[in-house]
Structure formats: C-alpha cells, structure tokens
mmCIF file of C-alpha atoms in Angstrom:
data_model
loop_
_atom_site.group_PDB
_atom_site.id
_atom_site.type_symbol
_atom_site.label_atom_id
_atom_site.label_comp_id
_atom_site.label_asym_id
_atom_site.label_seq_id
_atom_site.Cartn_x
_atom_site.Cartn_y
_atom_site.Cartn_z
ATOM 1 C CA MET X 91 28.099 23.692 1.064
ATOM 2 C CA MET X 92 25.402 23.217 -1.553
ATOM 3 C CA MET X 93 26.127 20.703 -4.289
ATOM 4 C CA VAL X 94 24.334 20.471 -7.608
ATOM 5 C CA ASN X 95 24.746 17.253 -9.554
ATOM 6 C CA HIS X 96 23.472 16.696 -13.103
ATOM 7 C CA ASP X 97 22.427 13.277 -14.375
ATOM 8 C CA HIS X 98 20.247 12.567 -17.399
ATOM 9 C CA GLY X 99 18.435 15.880 -17.277
ATOM 10 C CA MET X 100 17.946 15.692 -13.511
ATOM 11 C CA MET X 101 19.402 18.224 -11.090
ATOM 12 C CA LYS X 102 20.067 16.994 -7.567
ATOM 13 C CA VAL X 103 20.401 19.631 -4.878
ATOM 14 C CA ASP X 104 22.089 18.617 -1.621
ATOM 15 C CA PHE X 105 22.396 20.942 1.335
ATOM 16 C CA SER X 106 24.733 21.392 4.246
ATOM 17 C CA ARG X 107 23.187 22.378 7.560
ATOM 18 C CA SER X 108 24.619 25.881 7.347
ATOM 19 C CA ASN X 109 23.449 26.667 3.826
ATOM 20 C CA ILE X 110 19.919 25.310 3.553
ATOM 21 C CA GLU X 111 18.389 28.781 3.733
ATOM 22 C CA HIS X 112 19.899 29.453 0.316
ATOM 23 C CA PHE X 113 17.965 26.686 -1.416
ATOM 24 C CA GLY X 114 16.849 27.760 -4.854
ATOM 25 C CA ARG X 115 19.878 29.814 -5.771
ATOM 26 C CA HIS X 116 20.849 27.384 -8.529
ATOM 27 C CA ASN X 117 17.588 25.610 -9.255
ATOM 28 C CA THR X 118 16.592 27.230 -12.554
ATOM 29 C CA GLN X 119 19.374 25.951 -14.762
ATOM 30 C CA GLU X 120 18.272 24.755 -18.170
ATOM 31 C CA GLU X 121 19.616 22.358 -20.688
ATOM 32 C CA GLU X 122 18.579 21.864 -24.273
ATOM 33 C CA GLY X 123 15.005 20.665 -24.370
ATOM 34 C CA GLY X 124 13.743 22.651 -21.388
ATOM 35 C CA VAL X 125 14.016 23.240 -17.684
ATOM 36 C CA MET X 126 15.706 20.510 -15.679
ATOM 37 C CA HIS X 127 13.933 18.623 -12.933
ATOM 38 C CA ALA X 128 15.243 19.103 -9.398
ATOM 39 C CA VAL X 129 15.649 16.516 -6.657
ATOM 40 C CA VAL X 130 15.626 18.287 -3.309
ATOM 41 C CA ASP X 131 17.213 16.384 -0.418
ATOM 42 C CA LEU X 132 16.648 17.764 3.078
ATOM 43 C CA LYS X 133 16.439 14.483 4.978
ATOM 44 C CA ASN X 134 17.892 13.813 8.419
ATOM 45 C CA MET X 135 18.753 17.423 9.263
ATOM 46 C CA SER X 136 16.800 17.821 12.525
ATOM 47 C CA LEU X 137 14.597 20.442 10.907
ATOM 48 C CA GLY X 138 11.658 21.795 12.895
ATOM 49 C CA THR X 139 10.514 24.027 10.050
ATOM 50 C CA LEU X 140 11.160 24.016 6.329
ATOM 51 C CA PRO X 141 13.717 26.532 4.986
ATOM 52 C CA LEU X 142 11.736 27.195 1.822
ATOM 53 C CA THR X 143 10.974 30.786 0.911
ATOM 54 C CA SER X 144 8.820 32.508 -1.691
ATOM 55 C CA ASN X 145 11.703 33.120 -4.103
ATOM 56 C CA ILE X 146 12.194 29.403 -4.686
ATOM 57 C CA ASN X 147 11.009 27.846 -7.917
ATOM 58 C CA LEU X 148 9.289 24.710 -6.637
ATOM 59 C CA GLY X 149 7.624 24.181 -9.993
ATOM 60 C CA ILE X 150 10.571 22.130 -11.287
ATOM 61 C CA VAL X 151 10.908 19.878 -8.234
ATOM 62 C CA TYR X 152 10.550 16.221 -9.256
ATOM 63 C CA LYS X 153 11.354 14.731 -5.860
ATOM 64 C CA LEU X 154 11.264 16.291 -2.403
ATOM 65 C CA ASP X 155 12.755 14.321 0.494
ATOM 66 C CA ILE X 156 12.188 15.910 3.900
ATOM 67 C CA SER X 157 12.190 12.648 5.866
ATOM 68 C CA LYS X 158 13.804 12.008 9.252
ATOM 69 C CA ASN X 159 13.322 15.487 10.638
ATOM 70 C CA ASN X 160 11.234 17.020 13.430
ATOM 71 C CA LEU X 161 8.534 18.564 11.265
ATOM 72 C CA GLN X 162 5.096 18.970 12.834
ATOM 73 C CA VAL X 163 3.526 20.836 9.919
ATOM 74 C CA ILE X 164 3.905 21.013 6.155
ATOM 75 C CA PRO X 165 2.660 24.402 4.916
ATOM 76 C CA GLU X 166 -0.354 24.302 2.599
ATOM 77 C CA SER X 167 1.339 26.976 0.492
ATOM 78 C CA LEU X 168 4.358 24.733 -0.082
ATOM 79 C CA ILE X 169 2.288 21.851 -1.402
ATOM 80 C CA THR X 170 0.347 24.010 -3.837
ATOM 81 C CA ARG X 171 3.599 25.074 -5.507
ATOM 82 C CA LEU X 172 4.895 21.536 -6.141
ATOM 83 C CA LEU X 173 2.927 21.244 -9.358
ATOM 84 C CA ASN X 174 5.293 18.812 -11.115
ATOM 85 C CA ILE X 175 6.380 16.657 -8.198
ATOM 86 C CA ARG X 176 6.406 12.876 -8.693
ATOM 87 C CA VAL X 177 7.948 11.675 -5.419
ATOM 88 C CA LEU X 178 7.218 13.063 -1.950
ATOM 89 C CA ASP X 179 8.939 11.534 1.070
ATOM 90 C CA VAL X 180 8.065 12.889 4.511
ATOM 91 C CA HIS X 181 8.478 9.714 6.584
ATOM 92 C CA SER X 182 9.774 9.782 10.163
ATOM 93 C CA ASN X 183 8.592 13.207 11.253
ATOM 94 C CA LEU X 184 6.047 14.415 13.830
ATOM 95 C CA LEU X 185 3.193 15.183 11.457
ATOM 96 C CA ARG X 186 -0.360 14.932 12.805
ATOM 97 C CA THR X 187 -2.009 16.058 9.584
ATOM 98 C CA ILE X 188 -1.342 16.124 5.850
ATOM 99 C CA PRO X 189 -2.274 19.384 4.087
ATOM 100 C CA LYS X 190 -5.607 19.369 2.272
ATOM 101 C CA SER X 191 -3.766 20.896 -0.660
ATOM 102 C CA ILE X 192 -2.183 17.467 -1.267
ATOM 103 C CA GLY X 193 -5.014 17.035 -3.762
ATOM 104 C CA CYS X 194 -3.292 19.582 -6.007
ATOM 105 C CA LEU X 195 -0.484 17.128 -6.763
ATOM 106 C CA SER X 196 -2.022 15.585 -9.845
ATOM 107 C CA LYS X 197 1.322 14.153 -11.078
ATOM 108 C CA LEU X 198 2.418 12.593 -7.792
ATOM 109 C CA LYS X 199 3.284 8.897 -8.182
ATOM 110 C CA THR X 200 4.980 7.946 -4.908
ATOM 111 C CA MET X 201 4.179 9.246 -1.437
ATOM 112 C CA ASN X 202 5.805 8.002 1.754
ATOM 113 C CA ILE X 203 4.184 9.457 4.876
ATOM 114 C CA SER X 204 5.019 6.557 7.175
ATOM 115 C CA SER X 205 6.237 6.838 10.766
ATOM 116 C CA ASN X 206 4.350 9.961 11.718
ATOM 117 C CA LEU X 207 1.431 10.667 14.084
ATOM 118 C CA LEU X 208 -1.370 10.763 11.529
ATOM 119 C CA GLN X 209 -4.869 9.889 12.716
ATOM 120 C CA SER X 210 -6.538 10.441 9.349
ATOM 121 C CA LEU X 211 -5.849 11.252 5.710
ATOM 122 C CA PRO X 212 -7.471 14.225 3.965
ATOM 123 C CA LYS X 213 -10.348 13.388 1.627
ATOM 124 C CA SER X 214 -8.588 15.465 -1.019
ATOM 125 C CA ILE X 215 -6.067 12.662 -1.503
ATOM 126 C CA LYS X 216 -8.606 11.257 -3.959
ATOM 127 C CA ASN X 217 -7.409 13.886 -6.439
ATOM 128 C CA CYS X 218 -3.905 12.404 -6.597
ATOM 129 C CA LYS X 219 -4.997 10.391 -9.621
ATOM 130 C CA ALA X 220 -1.468 9.432 -10.723
ATOM 131 C CA LEU X 221 -0.537 7.902 -7.359
ATOM 132 C CA GLU X 222 0.949 4.405 -7.700
ATOM 133 C CA ASP X 223 2.628 3.811 -4.333
ATOM 134 C CA LEU X 224 1.156 5.039 -1.027
ATOM 135 C CA ASN X 225 2.948 4.222 2.227
ATOM 136 C CA VAL X 226 1.244 5.229 5.487
ATOM 137 C CA ASN X 227 2.788 2.541 7.709
ATOM 138 C CA PHE X 228 3.394 3.232 11.392
ATOM 139 C CA ASN X 229 0.824 5.913 12.063
ATOM 140 C CA GLN X 230 -2.361 6.075 14.159
ATOM 141 C CA LEU X 231 -4.981 5.756 11.446
ATOM 142 C CA SER X 232 -8.341 4.399 12.561
ATOM 143 C CA LYS X 233 -9.851 4.618 9.067
ATOM 144 C CA LEU X 234 -9.038 5.401 5.452
ATOM 145 C CA PRO X 235 -11.034 7.812 3.268
ATOM 146 C CA ASP X 236 -14.226 6.095 2.105
ATOM 147 C CA ASN X 237 -13.642 7.014 -1.542
ATOM 148 C CA ILE X 238 -10.005 5.950 -1.801
ATOM 149 C CA GLY X 239 -10.751 2.944 -3.998
ATOM 150 C CA PHE X 240 -13.004 4.771 -6.411
ATOM 151 C CA GLU X 241 -10.519 7.553 -7.112
ATOM 152 C CA LEU X 242 -6.947 6.227 -6.863
ATOM 153 C CA ILE X 243 -7.359 4.078 -9.933
ATOM 154 C CA ASN X 244 -3.618 3.831 -10.688
ATOM 155 C CA LEU X 245 -2.575 2.666 -7.226
ATOM 156 C CA LYS X 246 -0.347 -0.431 -7.402
ATOM 157 C CA LYS X 247 0.938 -0.657 -3.839
ATOM 158 C CA LEU X 248 -0.895 0.303 -0.654
ATOM 159 C CA SER X 249 0.943 -0.071 2.651
ATOM 160 C CA VAL X 250 -1.082 0.637 5.796
ATOM 161 C CA ASN X 251 0.570 -1.672 8.287
ATOM 162 C CA SER X 252 0.994 -0.823 11.962
ATOM 163 C CA ASN X 253 -2.032 1.417 12.370
ATOM 164 C CA ARG X 254 -5.391 1.086 14.160
ATOM 165 C CA LEU X 255 -7.622 0.161 11.260
ATOM 166 C CA ALA X 256 -10.686 -1.891 12.132
ATOM 167 C CA PHE X 257 -11.861 -2.035 8.518
ATOM 168 C CA LEU X 258 -10.706 -1.284 5.013
ATOM 169 C CA PRO X 259 -13.228 0.843 3.108
ATOM 170 C CA SER X 260 -15.489 -1.164 0.815
ATOM 171 C CA SER X 261 -14.223 0.985 -2.062
ATOM 172 C CA ALA X 262 -10.802 -0.696 -1.653
ATOM 173 C CA SER X 263 -12.189 -3.610 -3.664
ATOM 174 C CA HIS X 264 -12.272 -1.264 -6.679
ATOM 175 C CA LEU X 265 -8.497 -0.720 -6.754
ATOM 176 C CA ALA X 266 -8.282 -2.659 -10.001
ATOM 177 C CA ASN X 267 -4.543 -2.056 -10.573
ATOM 178 C CA LEU X 268 -3.435 -2.924 -7.050
ATOM 179 C CA ARG X 269 -0.568 -5.447 -6.943
ATOM 180 C CA HIS X 270 0.476 -5.325 -3.282
ATOM 181 C CA LEU X 271 -1.654 -4.708 -0.183
ATOM 182 C CA ASP X 272 -0.021 -4.707 3.252
ATOM 183 C CA ALA X 273 -2.476 -4.293 6.144
ATOM 184 C CA ARG X 274 -0.749 -6.285 8.870
ATOM 185 C CA LEU X 275 -0.531 -5.172 12.485
ATOM 186 C CA ASN X 276 -3.890 -3.427 12.626
ATOM 187 C CA HIS X 277 -7.194 -4.174 14.346
ATOM 188 C CA LEU X 278 -8.920 -5.546 11.253
ATOM 189 C CA GLU X 279 -12.176 -7.320 12.036
ATOM 190 C CA SER X 280 -12.954 -8.231 8.442
ATOM 191 C CA LEU X 281 -12.042 -7.591 4.814
ATOM 192 C CA PRO X 282 -14.359 -6.049 2.198
ATOM 193 C CA LYS X 283 -16.722 -8.784 1.032
ATOM 194 C CA ASP X 284 -15.917 -7.983 -2.608
ATOM 195 C CA ILE X 285 -12.143 -8.057 -2.174
ATOM 196 C CA GLY X 286 -12.119 -10.744 -4.856
ATOM 197 C CA ASN X 287 -12.487 -7.942 -7.391
ATOM 198 C CA LEU X 288 -8.762 -7.298 -6.932
ATOM 199 C CA ILE X 289 -7.895 -9.700 -9.712
ATOM 200 C CA ASN X 290 -4.435 -8.164 -10.253
ATOM 201 C CA LEU X 291 -3.361 -8.388 -6.614
ATOM 202 C CA GLU X 292 -0.243 -10.528 -6.221
ATOM 203 C CA ILE X 293 0.681 -10.064 -2.556
ATOM 204 C CA LEU X 294 -1.755 -9.740 0.341
ATOM 205 C CA ASN X 295 -0.521 -9.452 3.919
ATOM 206 C CA ILE X 296 -3.188 -9.246 6.627
ATOM 207 C CA SER X 297 -1.181 -10.979 9.338
ATOM 208 C CA GLN X 298 -1.007 -10.017 13.002
ATOM 209 C CA ASN X 299 -4.475 -8.635 13.404
ATOM 210 C CA PHE X 300 -4.605 -11.198 16.181
ATOM 211 C CA ARG X 301 -7.967 -11.774 17.912
ATOM 212 C CA TYR X 302 -9.773 -9.255 15.709
ATOM 213 C CA LEU X 303 -9.712 -11.075 12.366
ATOM 214 C CA ASP X 304 -11.546 -14.410 12.483
ATOM 215 C CA THR X 305 -13.007 -14.875 8.982
ATOM 216 C CA LEU X 306 -12.033 -14.387 5.354
ATOM 217 C CA PRO X 307 -14.518 -13.431 2.606
ATOM 218 C CA TYR X 308 -15.581 -16.143 0.174
ATOM 219 C CA SER X 309 -14.684 -13.877 -2.746
ATOM 220 C CA LEU X 310 -10.994 -14.338 -1.885
ATOM 221 C CA GLY X 311 -10.987 -17.235 -4.325
ATOM 222 C CA LEU X 312 -11.508 -14.871 -7.251
ATOM 223 C CA MET X 313 -8.115 -13.206 -6.759
ATOM 224 C CA SER X 314 -6.656 -15.039 -9.719
ATOM 225 C CA SER X 315 -3.236 -13.314 -9.662
ATOM 226 C CA LEU X 316 -2.523 -13.923 -5.979
ATOM 227 C CA VAL X 317 0.959 -15.397 -5.464
ATOM 228 C CA GLU X 318 1.572 -14.785 -1.764
ATOM 229 C CA LEU X 319 -0.947 -14.642 1.083
ATOM 230 C CA ASP X 320 -0.036 -14.052 4.726
ATOM 231 C CA ILE X 321 -2.864 -14.575 7.217
ATOM 232 C CA SER X 322 -0.681 -15.674 10.115
ATOM 233 C CA HIS X 323 -1.255 -14.615 13.733
ATOM 234 C CA ASN X 324 -4.986 -14.071 13.474
ATOM 235 C CA ASN X 325 -8.036 -15.821 14.905
ATOM 236 C CA ILE X 326 -9.117 -17.683 11.751
ATOM 237 C CA THR X 327 -10.724 -21.099 12.276
ATOM 238 C CA ALA X 328 -11.664 -21.941 8.687
ATOM 239 C CA LEU X 329 -10.411 -21.058 5.224
ATOM 240 C CA PRO X 330 -13.074 -20.352 2.601
ATOM 241 C CA ASP X 331 -13.467 -23.270 0.191
ATOM 242 C CA SER X 332 -12.956 -20.843 -2.672
ATOM 243 C CA MET X 333 -9.242 -20.629 -1.846
ATOM 244 C CA GLY X 334 -8.912 -23.958 -3.588
ATOM 245 C CA CYS X 335 -9.134 -22.053 -6.861
ATOM 246 C CA LEU X 336 -6.114 -19.808 -6.250
ATOM 247 C CA LYS X 337 -4.016 -21.633 -8.826
ATOM 248 C CA ARG X 338 -1.147 -19.094 -8.833
ATOM 249 C CA LEU X 339 -0.748 -19.106 -5.058
ATOM 250 C CA ARG X 340 2.782 -20.231 -4.139
ATOM 251 C CA LYS X 341 3.237 -18.995 -0.557
ATOM 252 C CA LEU X 342 0.648 -19.244 2.191
ATOM 253 C CA HIS X 343 1.475 -18.273 5.776
ATOM 254 C CA LEU X 344 -1.023 -19.793 8.218
ATOM 255 C CA GLU X 345 0.807 -20.131 11.505
ATOM 256 C CA ALA X 346 -0.704 -18.997 14.815
ATOM 257 C CA ASN X 347 -4.366 -19.434 13.836
ATOM 258 C CA PRO X 348 -6.832 -21.794 15.582
ATOM 259 C CA LEU X 349 -7.457 -23.446 12.205
ATOM 260 C CA VAL X 350 -9.944 -26.327 12.073
ATOM 261 C CA SER X 351 -10.733 -26.415 8.352
ATOM 262 C CA PRO X 352 -8.788 -27.676 6.519
ATOM 263 C CA PRO X 353 -7.843 -30.151 9.254
ATOM 264 C CA PRO X 354 -4.218 -30.247 10.457
ATOM 265 C CA GLU X 355 -3.472 -33.516 8.633
ATOM 266 C CA VAL X 356 -4.335 -31.836 5.320
ATOM 267 C CA VAL X 357 -2.387 -28.669 6.073
ATOM 268 C CA GLU X 358 0.692 -30.737 6.904
ATOM 269 C CA LEU X 359 0.697 -32.220 3.409
ATOM 270 C CA GLY X 360 1.398 -28.852 1.820
ATOM 271 C CA LEU X 361 -0.280 -26.101 -0.111
ATOM 272 C CA HIS X 362 -1.092 -28.115 -3.230
ATOM 273 C CA VAL X 363 -2.948 -30.825 -1.306
ATOM 274 C CA MET X 364 -4.745 -28.232 0.781
ATOM 275 C CA LYS X 365 -5.949 -26.386 -2.321
ATOM 276 C CA GLU X 366 -7.229 -29.608 -3.825
ATOM 277 C CA TYR X 367 -9.030 -30.417 -0.571
ATOM 278 C CA LEU X 368 -10.751 -27.007 -0.556
ATOM 279 C CA ASN X 369 -11.541 -27.233 -4.252
ATOM 280 C CA GLU X 370 -13.248 -30.599 -3.860
ATOM 281 C CA LYS X 371 -15.090 -29.415 -0.780
ATOM 282 C CA MET X 372 -16.382 -26.397 -2.705
ATOM 283 C CA LYS X 373 -17.657 -28.566 -5.544
ATOM 284 C CA ARG X 374 -19.626 -30.695 -3.103
ATOM 285 C CA GLN X 375 -21.534 -27.717 -1.786
ATOM 286 C CA ASN X 376 -25.114 -27.590 -3.021
ATOM 287 C CA SER X 377 -26.197 -24.404 -1.306
ATOM 288 C CA PRO X 378 -28.082 -22.112 -3.745
ATOM 289 C CA LYS X 379 -26.192 -19.181 -2.280
ATOM 290 C CA LYS X 380 -22.931 -20.644 -3.541
ATOM 291 C CA THR X 381 -24.073 -21.701 -6.979
ATOM 292 C CA SER X 382 -22.989 -18.467 -8.644
ATOM 293 C CA TRP X 383 -19.649 -18.537 -6.820
ATOM 294 C CA ILE X 384 -18.952 -22.096 -7.952
ATOM 295 C CA ARG X 385 -19.644 -21.091 -11.533
ATOM 296 C CA LYS X 386 -17.157 -18.222 -11.284
ATOM 297 C CA LEU X 387 -14.511 -20.012 -9.294
ATOM 298 C CA THR X 388 -14.319 -23.194 -11.327
ATOM 299 C CA THR X 389 -12.921 -21.019 -14.096
ATOM 300 C CA TYR X 390 -9.800 -20.763 -11.926
ATOM 301 C CA GLY X 391 -9.908 -24.398 -10.697
ATOM 302 C CA THR X 392 -6.735 -26.079 -9.537
ATOM 303 C CA SER X 393 -7.569 -29.734 -10.089
ATOM 304 C CA SER X 394 -5.328 -30.012 -13.161
ATOM 305 C CA HIS X 395 -2.492 -27.956 -11.629
ATOM 306 C CA ARG X 396 0.235 -30.308 -10.358
ATOM 307 C CA THR X 397 3.114 -28.020 -9.420
ATOM 308 C CA GLN X 398 3.992 -28.445 -5.728
ATOM 309 C CA PRO X 399 4.387 -24.996 -4.138
ATOM 310 C CA ASN X 400 5.768 -24.300 -0.669
ATOM 311 C CA LEU X 401 3.591 -23.841 2.391
ATOM 312 C CA SER X 402 5.415 -21.644 4.842
#
C-alpha cells in the first residue's frame, strides 16, 4: 500500500514492496501557494534497481532516501531530473561510482553516500554549491577532488572517516564555513599546512591514523573557534607550540601517541596548564621563521584565560 502524508506543505510518499512500481501516481497534488514538495522513502527494501519511470515528476522531490538497498548504479538520467532536491541519502548500498550528473543538483544541501564501495568522487561535485553536509564515511576513497575546498563554499560538515585517504587536498583549507571535520580512520600522513585558515571550525577529529600521522601543522593555532580536537591513536611526538593559543579549546584527546612535548608531567596537569606551557614556549622562540606566526597567534593568546577545561 502507498501512503501519502501531508505536513506543513510537505508530501511524504511511503511504499510497500508490492506497490513501488506505481510511484508517482499521487505526487502532483497542489495546495494553495504552489506544488507541494515530496519526500520519497524507498529505504531498506532490498532493491537492486530503482523503480522510477519516465512518467514520474521528480521535479518536486525535496528528499530522496534510497539507503540500505542493493543498488550498484544510480542512473544519470534520474539525477538530472531531481532539480529541486535538498536531501539525498544513498548510504549502505553497493555503489562504486556517483553519477557525474550530481553536479546538476544546485540546491542540494545534504548528501549521505556513506557505506558504499566508492573509490573516488566525481569532479562535478564542485557544482553542488549549496551543499552543507557531505558524508562519505566508510568507503574506499584514496583522495578527494582537488578543487573541493574552492567550490563547496557553504559546506559546514565534512565526514570522510574510514577511508584510505593519505592527504586532504590543500584546497580544504579554504572551506571557510566548515564547522565539523571528521577524518579519522584513514591513512593521513599530514594535514594541509594552511589548515589554520579554518577559523570557524569547532570540531576536528583526525584520530586513528595510527603510524601515518606524526606531525601537526603550526597553523593549527590559528583555528580560533576550535572547541574539540581528537588526535588520539596517531604517531605524534610533539604538539605545535601554537596550540597554546587555542583559547576556546575545551576537549583534547591525546591518548595513544608517543608524545614527548609537552612532557608527561605537564599533560597530567590538564589542558589549561598544557596550553599555558605551549604558549610560553612559543613566546620564547626567536626564530625569524616564526616571527609572523607569533604576531598572529598572540592575538588569540590564552595567558589571561583561567577557565579549567577537561583533558580527556
């Protein structure tokens, strides 16, 4: 049985297994003020192919959920017809590629393509200018598109954990609106040297890159909005002195690193003491190479900040 529910101008279309081929029969209803938006739910139905035919009006679809199926391919022709879609959820399928036509979805805000078999993302994703939340966790990505940071200017959350990434593209440091970056469980060898440009980032998780990640960029100290940082289970021996200027940082996960600096006796005293230690160490540096950094970082100095945060 197909059910159509109406709520605040939104039409939700649910499908039984026996009736999915009839999708679209009731999807052009209107209410005062214009055509209603449709939410199409086809998740968890063991679908190998999509039951969407040419007589379906996909132009009013606001959200399409085809997650938890057995899909190996999403037709290019389907994507090009989803002109008003805001939410696309295709997680937990068997997809090896995402259609190049994904770049046609200029209004798309949320895309979940996690738990598939993707080895790359199409370059055309740069055209999804409205995208705010991109989830590609649990795939087989070895790299991200080089231009992703220059184009996805509205991105607020980027989740790429549990892939095979050795690097994040340098353009990632241009994601000025990014609030949350999750890149744990990869093969990261380093972070972009200018990652400090992400001044609105609040949560950064780069844990469990194990033996691959052994240093952090000095610019990390410029991330003035950072509240939570997880660098646990890596191969980091020293924290950059600049981290002493992360005055909003409240949670720092350090465990399972061969950390030498700051020394263990400082780390044991808690995050506040550790930040002060790094801050003072930074100020003592006289290297010409660090002069410009000290000038920038002292703007965010922590020496007058006395709130005791938790070190976990």
